[in-house]
Short mmCIF file of C-alpha atoms and ligand atoms in Angstrom, two decimals:
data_model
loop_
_atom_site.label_atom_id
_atom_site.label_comp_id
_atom_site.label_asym_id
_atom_site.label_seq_id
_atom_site.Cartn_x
_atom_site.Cartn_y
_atom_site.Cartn_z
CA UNK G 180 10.15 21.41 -29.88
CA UNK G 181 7.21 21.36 -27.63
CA UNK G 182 5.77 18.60 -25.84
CA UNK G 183 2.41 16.98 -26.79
CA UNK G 184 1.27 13.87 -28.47
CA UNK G 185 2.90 13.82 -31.74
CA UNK G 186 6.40 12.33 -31.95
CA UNK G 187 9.66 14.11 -33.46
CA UNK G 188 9.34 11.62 -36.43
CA UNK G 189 5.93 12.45 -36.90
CA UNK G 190 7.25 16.08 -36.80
CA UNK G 191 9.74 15.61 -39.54
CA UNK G 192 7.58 13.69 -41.60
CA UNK G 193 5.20 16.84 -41.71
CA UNK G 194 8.05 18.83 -42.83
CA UNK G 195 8.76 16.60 -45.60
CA UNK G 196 5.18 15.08 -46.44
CA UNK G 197 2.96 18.37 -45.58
CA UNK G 198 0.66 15.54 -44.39
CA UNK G 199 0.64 13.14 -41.53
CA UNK G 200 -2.38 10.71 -40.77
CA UNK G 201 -2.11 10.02 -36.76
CA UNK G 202 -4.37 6.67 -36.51
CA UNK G 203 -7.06 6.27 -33.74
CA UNK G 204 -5.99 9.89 -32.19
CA UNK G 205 -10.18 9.57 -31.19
CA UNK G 206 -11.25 6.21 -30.02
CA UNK G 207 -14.60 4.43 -31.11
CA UNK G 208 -16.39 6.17 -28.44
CA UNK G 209 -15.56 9.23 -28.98
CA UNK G 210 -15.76 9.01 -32.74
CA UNK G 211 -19.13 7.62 -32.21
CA UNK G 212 -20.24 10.49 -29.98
CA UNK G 213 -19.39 12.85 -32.75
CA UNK G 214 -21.03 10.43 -35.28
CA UNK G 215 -24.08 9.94 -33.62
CA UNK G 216 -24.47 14.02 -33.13
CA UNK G 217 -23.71 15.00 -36.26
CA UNK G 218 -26.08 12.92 -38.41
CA UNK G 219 -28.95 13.45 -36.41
CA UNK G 220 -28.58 17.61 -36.21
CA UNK G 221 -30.73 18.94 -38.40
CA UNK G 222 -29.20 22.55 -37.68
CA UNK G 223 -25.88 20.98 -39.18
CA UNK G 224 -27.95 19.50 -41.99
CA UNK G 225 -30.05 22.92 -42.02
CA UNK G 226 -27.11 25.26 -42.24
CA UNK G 227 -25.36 23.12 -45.28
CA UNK G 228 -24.53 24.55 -48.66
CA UNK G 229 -23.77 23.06 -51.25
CA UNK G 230 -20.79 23.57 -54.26
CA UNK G 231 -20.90 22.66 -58.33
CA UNK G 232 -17.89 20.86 -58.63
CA UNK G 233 -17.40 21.07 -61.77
CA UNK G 234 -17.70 17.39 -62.35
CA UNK G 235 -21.50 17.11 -62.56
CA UNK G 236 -21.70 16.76 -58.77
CA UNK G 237 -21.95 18.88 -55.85
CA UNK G 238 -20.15 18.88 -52.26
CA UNK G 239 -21.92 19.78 -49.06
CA UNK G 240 -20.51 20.93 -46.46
CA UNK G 241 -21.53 23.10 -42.97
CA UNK G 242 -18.68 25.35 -41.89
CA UNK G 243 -18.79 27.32 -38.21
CA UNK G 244 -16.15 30.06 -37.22
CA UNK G 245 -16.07 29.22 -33.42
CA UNK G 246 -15.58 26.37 -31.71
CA UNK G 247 -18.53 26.31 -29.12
CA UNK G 248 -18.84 24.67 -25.78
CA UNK G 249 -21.01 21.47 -27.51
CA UNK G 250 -19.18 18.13 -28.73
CA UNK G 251 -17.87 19.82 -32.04
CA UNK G 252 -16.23 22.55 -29.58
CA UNK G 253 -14.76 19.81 -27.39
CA UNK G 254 -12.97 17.98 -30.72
CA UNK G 255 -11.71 21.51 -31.70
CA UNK G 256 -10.55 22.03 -28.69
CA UNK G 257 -9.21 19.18 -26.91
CA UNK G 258 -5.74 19.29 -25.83
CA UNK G 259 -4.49 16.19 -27.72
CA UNK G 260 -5.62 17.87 -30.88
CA UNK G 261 -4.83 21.53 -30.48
CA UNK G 262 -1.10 20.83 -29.46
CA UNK G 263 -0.64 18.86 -31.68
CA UNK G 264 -1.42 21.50 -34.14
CA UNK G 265 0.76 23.60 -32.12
CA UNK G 266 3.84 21.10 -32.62
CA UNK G 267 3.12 21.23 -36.01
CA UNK G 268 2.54 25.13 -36.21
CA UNK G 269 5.50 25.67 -34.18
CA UNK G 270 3.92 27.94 -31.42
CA UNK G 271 0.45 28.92 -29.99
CA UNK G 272 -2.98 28.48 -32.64
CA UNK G 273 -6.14 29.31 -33.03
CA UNK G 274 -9.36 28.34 -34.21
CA UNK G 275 -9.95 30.00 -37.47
CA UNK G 276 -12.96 27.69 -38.24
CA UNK G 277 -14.59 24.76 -38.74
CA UNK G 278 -16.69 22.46 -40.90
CA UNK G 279 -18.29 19.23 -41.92
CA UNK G 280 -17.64 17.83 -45.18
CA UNK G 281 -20.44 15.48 -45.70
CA UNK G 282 -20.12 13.69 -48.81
CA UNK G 283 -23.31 11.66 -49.04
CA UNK G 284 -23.41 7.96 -50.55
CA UNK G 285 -24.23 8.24 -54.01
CA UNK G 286 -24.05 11.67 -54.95
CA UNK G 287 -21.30 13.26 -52.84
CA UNK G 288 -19.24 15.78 -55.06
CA UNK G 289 -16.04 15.95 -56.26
CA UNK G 290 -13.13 18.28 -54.24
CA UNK G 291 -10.83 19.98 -57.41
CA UNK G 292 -7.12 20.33 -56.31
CA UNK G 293 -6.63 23.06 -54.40
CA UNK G 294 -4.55 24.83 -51.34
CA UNK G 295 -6.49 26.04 -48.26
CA UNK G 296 -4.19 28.33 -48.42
CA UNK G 297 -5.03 29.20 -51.79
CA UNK G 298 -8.54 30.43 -50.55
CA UNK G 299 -6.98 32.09 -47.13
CA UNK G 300 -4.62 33.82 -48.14
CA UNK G 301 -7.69 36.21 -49.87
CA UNK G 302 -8.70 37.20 -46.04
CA UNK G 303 -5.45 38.62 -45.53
CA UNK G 304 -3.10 36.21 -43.71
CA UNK G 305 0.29 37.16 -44.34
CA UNK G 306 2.22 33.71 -43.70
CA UNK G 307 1.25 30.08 -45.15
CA UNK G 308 0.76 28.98 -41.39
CA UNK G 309 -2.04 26.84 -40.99
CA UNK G 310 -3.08 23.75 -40.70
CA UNK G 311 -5.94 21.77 -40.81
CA UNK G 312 -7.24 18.20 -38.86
CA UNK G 313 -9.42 16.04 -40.79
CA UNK G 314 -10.71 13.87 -38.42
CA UNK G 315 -12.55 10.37 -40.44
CA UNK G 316 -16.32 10.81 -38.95
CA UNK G 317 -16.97 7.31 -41.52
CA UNK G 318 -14.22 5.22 -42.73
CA UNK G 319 -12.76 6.98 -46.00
CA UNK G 320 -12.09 4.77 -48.76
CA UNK G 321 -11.15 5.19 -52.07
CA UNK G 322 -14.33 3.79 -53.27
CA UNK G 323 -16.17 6.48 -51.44
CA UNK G 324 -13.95 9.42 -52.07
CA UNK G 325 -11.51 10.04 -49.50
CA UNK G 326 -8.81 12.44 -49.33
CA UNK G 327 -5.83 12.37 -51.81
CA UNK G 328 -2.72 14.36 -51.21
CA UNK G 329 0.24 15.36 -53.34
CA UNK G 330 2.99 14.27 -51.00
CA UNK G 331 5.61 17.38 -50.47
CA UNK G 332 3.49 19.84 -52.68
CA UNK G 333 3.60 22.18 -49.63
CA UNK G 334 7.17 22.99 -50.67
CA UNK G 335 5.55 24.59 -53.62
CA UNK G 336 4.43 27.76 -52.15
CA UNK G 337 1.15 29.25 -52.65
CA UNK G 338 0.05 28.07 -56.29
CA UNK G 339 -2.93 30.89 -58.17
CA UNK G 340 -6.33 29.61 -57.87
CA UNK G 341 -9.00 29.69 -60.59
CA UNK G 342 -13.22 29.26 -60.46
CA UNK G 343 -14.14 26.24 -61.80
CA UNK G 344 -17.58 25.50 -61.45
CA UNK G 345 -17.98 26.92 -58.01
CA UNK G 346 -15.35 25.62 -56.37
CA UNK G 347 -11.59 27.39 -56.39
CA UNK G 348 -8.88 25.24 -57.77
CA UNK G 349 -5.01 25.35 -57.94
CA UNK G 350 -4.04 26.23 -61.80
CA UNK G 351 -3.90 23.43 -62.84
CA UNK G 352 -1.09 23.17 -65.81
CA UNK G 353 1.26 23.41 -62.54
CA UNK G 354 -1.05 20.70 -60.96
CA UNK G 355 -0.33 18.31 -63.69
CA UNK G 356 3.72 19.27 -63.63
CA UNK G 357 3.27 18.46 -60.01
CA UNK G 358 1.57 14.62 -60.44
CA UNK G 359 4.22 14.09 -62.56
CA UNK G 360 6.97 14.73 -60.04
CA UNK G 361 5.35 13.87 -56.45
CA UNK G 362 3.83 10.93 -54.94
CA UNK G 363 -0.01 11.28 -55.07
CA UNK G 364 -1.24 9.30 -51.78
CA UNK G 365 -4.68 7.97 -51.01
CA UNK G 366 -5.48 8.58 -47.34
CA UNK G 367 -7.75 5.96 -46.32
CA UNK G 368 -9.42 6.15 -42.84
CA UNK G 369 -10.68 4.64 -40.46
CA UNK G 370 -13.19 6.44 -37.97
CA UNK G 371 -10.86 8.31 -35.13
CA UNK G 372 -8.05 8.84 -37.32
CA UNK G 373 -7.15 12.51 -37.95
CA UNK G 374 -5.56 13.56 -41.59
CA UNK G 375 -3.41 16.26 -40.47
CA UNK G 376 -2.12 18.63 -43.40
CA UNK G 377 -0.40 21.95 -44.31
CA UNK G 378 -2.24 24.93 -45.65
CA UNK G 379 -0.03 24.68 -48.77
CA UNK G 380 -0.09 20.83 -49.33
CA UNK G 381 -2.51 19.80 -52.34
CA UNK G 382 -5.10 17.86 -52.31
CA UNK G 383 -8.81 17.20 -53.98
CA UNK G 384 -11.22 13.95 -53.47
CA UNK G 385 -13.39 12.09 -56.10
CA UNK G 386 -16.90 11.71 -56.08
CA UNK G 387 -18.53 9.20 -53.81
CA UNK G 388 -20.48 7.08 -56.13
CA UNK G 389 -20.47 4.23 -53.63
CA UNK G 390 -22.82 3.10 -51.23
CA UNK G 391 -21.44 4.68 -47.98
CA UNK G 392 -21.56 7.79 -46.82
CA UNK G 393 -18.19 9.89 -46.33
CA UNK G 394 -18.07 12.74 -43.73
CA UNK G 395 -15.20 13.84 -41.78
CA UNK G 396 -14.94 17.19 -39.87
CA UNK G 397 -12.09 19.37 -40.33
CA UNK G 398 -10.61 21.63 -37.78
CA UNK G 399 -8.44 24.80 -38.90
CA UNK G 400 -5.87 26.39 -37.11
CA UNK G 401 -3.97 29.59 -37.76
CA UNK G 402 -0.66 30.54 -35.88
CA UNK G 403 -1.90 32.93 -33.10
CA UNK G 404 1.62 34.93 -34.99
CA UNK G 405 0.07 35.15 -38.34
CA UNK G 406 -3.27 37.67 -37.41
CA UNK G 407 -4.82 38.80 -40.07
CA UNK G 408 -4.38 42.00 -41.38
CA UNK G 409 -8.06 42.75 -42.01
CA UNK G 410 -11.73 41.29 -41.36
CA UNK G 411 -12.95 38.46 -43.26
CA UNK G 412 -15.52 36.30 -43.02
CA UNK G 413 -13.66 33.86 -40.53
CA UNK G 414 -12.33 35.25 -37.85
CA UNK G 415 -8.93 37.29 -36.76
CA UNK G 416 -6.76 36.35 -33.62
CA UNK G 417 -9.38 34.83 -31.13
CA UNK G 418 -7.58 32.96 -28.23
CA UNK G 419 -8.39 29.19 -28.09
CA UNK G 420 -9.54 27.86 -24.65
CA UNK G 421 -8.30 23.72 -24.46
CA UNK G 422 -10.37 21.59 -23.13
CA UNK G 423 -9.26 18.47 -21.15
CA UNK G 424 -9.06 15.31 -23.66
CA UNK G 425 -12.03 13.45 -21.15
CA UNK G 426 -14.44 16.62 -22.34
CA UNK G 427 -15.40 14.88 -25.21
CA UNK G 428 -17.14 11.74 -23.28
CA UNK G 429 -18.48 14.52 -20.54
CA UNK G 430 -20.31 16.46 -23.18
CA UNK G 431 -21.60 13.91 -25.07
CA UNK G 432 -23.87 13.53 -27.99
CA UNK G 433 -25.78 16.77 -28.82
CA UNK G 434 -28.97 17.19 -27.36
CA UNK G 435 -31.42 18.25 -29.39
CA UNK G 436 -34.43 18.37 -27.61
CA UNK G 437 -32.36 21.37 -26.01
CA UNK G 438 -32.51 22.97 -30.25
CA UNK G 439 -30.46 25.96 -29.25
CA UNK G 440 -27.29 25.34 -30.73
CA UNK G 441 -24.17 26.07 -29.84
CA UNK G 442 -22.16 27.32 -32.86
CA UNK G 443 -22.80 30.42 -35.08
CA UNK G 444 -23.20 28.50 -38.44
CA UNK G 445 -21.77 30.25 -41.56
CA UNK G 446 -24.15 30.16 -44.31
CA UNK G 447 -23.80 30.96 -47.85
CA UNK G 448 -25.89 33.70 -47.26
CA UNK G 449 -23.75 35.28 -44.81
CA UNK G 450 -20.54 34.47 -47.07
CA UNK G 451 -20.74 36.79 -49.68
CA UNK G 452 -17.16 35.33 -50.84
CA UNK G 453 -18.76 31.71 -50.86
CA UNK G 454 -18.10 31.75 -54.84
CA UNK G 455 -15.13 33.33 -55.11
CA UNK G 456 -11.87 32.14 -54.46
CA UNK G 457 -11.95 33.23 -50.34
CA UNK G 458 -14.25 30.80 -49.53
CA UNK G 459 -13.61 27.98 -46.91
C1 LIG V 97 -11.70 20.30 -48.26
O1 LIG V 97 -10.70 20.46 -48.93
O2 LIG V 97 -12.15 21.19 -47.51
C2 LIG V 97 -12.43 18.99 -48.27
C3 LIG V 97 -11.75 17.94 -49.01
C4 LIG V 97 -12.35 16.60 -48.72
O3 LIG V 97 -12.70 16.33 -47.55
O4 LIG V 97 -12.46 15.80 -49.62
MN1 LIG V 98 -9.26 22.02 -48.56
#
């Protein structure tokens, strides 16, 4: 197994779990660096969309194929995170996109249970492996909607996905099987602690009906061994450049008065599969 941060329990507990939440892998200055830029860009608040969830709410969320040179690059990038992933992956990722989940005090949406792999697999990527890095932007709570995970669903395989509202969900008379069977875990976080998860693993979120906000950005890898077959909308074997861990502090908050920025956003505009069950 390679070296890098994560710890051969850790490891095994990802094989088991699909899921392992590495506490304070971003300290509070860093977490605040990424805090502080992301609620005061209005590109990132610009470029959001929003989803129906099917609920009677609506998730936002601002999603960007590559990584960029600015302090949402540097997360994405940094060395502690990416080999991590590569532990976890089992051999050399990349980026294969990014996005902000901001699920607003109040009136934040609902997430339905679903697989990322359940969308990805759509844009023709042969092999279930991914993974993603939630990384807690605000504390997650239960109150205000944070991530819940079906411990060991990974082991399921890839589960069909069905429109509801305009999200994609996981069919969900296997779903229900499935909460019968397997622990269903809250993941409560604190800023600087990174949910990481498999592609396969379920997992969905409540609506935020409390009064704190709820964002955390999530970082995708693919297995630079599992390139696409064909174009989608995010992207195809792209290699990742790491960053040394102390880039995050040297970048620093986003400057705005610079307003260039430094990430091509996807919009829904540009995502013609944004309803349909390829989407994020
Ligand atoms: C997602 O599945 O992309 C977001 C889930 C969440 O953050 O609640
Ligand atoms: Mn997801």
């Amino acid at each position: 197994m390679s070296d890098g941060p994560l710890t051969a329990e850790q490891l095994s507990d990802f094989e088991r779990d699909g899921f392992i939440l590495v506490r304070g892998l971003f300290d509070s200055e860093e977490v605040d660096l990424l805090k502080r830029s992301a609620k005061e860009d209005r590109e990132l608040d610009a470029h959001s969309y929003g989803k129906d969830d099917g609920e009677g709410g609506t998730v936002r969320l601002s999603l960007w194929n590559h990584p960029g040179d600015g302090i949402y690059g540097m997360f994405a990038r940094c060395n502690r995170l990416v080999t991590a992933m590569e532990q976890l992956l089992a051999g050399e990722v990349y980026h294969y996109h990014s996005k902000m989940i901001m699920k607003d005090a109040k009136v934040g949406g609902a997430w339905t249970w679903h697989q990322d792999y359940g969308y990805w697999y759509q844009n023709g990527i042969l092999y279930p492996d991914m993974a993603s890095a939630s990384i807690a932007v605000d504390a997650a709570t239960k109150e205000n909607g944070c991530m819940q995970v079906l411990t060991g669903s990974h082991h399921c395989g890839r589960i069909d996905h069905v429109l509801s509202g305009d999200q994609a969900g996981a069919d969900m008379e296997r779903v229900d099987e499935l909460v019968k069977r397997l622990p269903l875990v809250y993941c409560e976080a604190e800023p600087g602690d990174v949910l990481m998860f498999h592609s396969n693993l379920l997992h969905r979120s409540d609506m935020n009906r409390s009064d704190n906000p709820r964002w955390s950005m999530i970082c995708c890898y693919n297995a630079a061994r599992n390139d696409p077959y064909k174009d989608s909308h995010h992207p195809r074997y792209t290699p990742l450049n790491k960053v040394d861990d102390g880039m995050i502090k040297s970048v620093g908050v986003k400057r705005f008065e610079d307003d260039q920025s430094d990430v091509a956003w996807l919009d829904t505009s540009d995502d013609t599969s944004a309803t349909s069950l390829s989407d994020n």
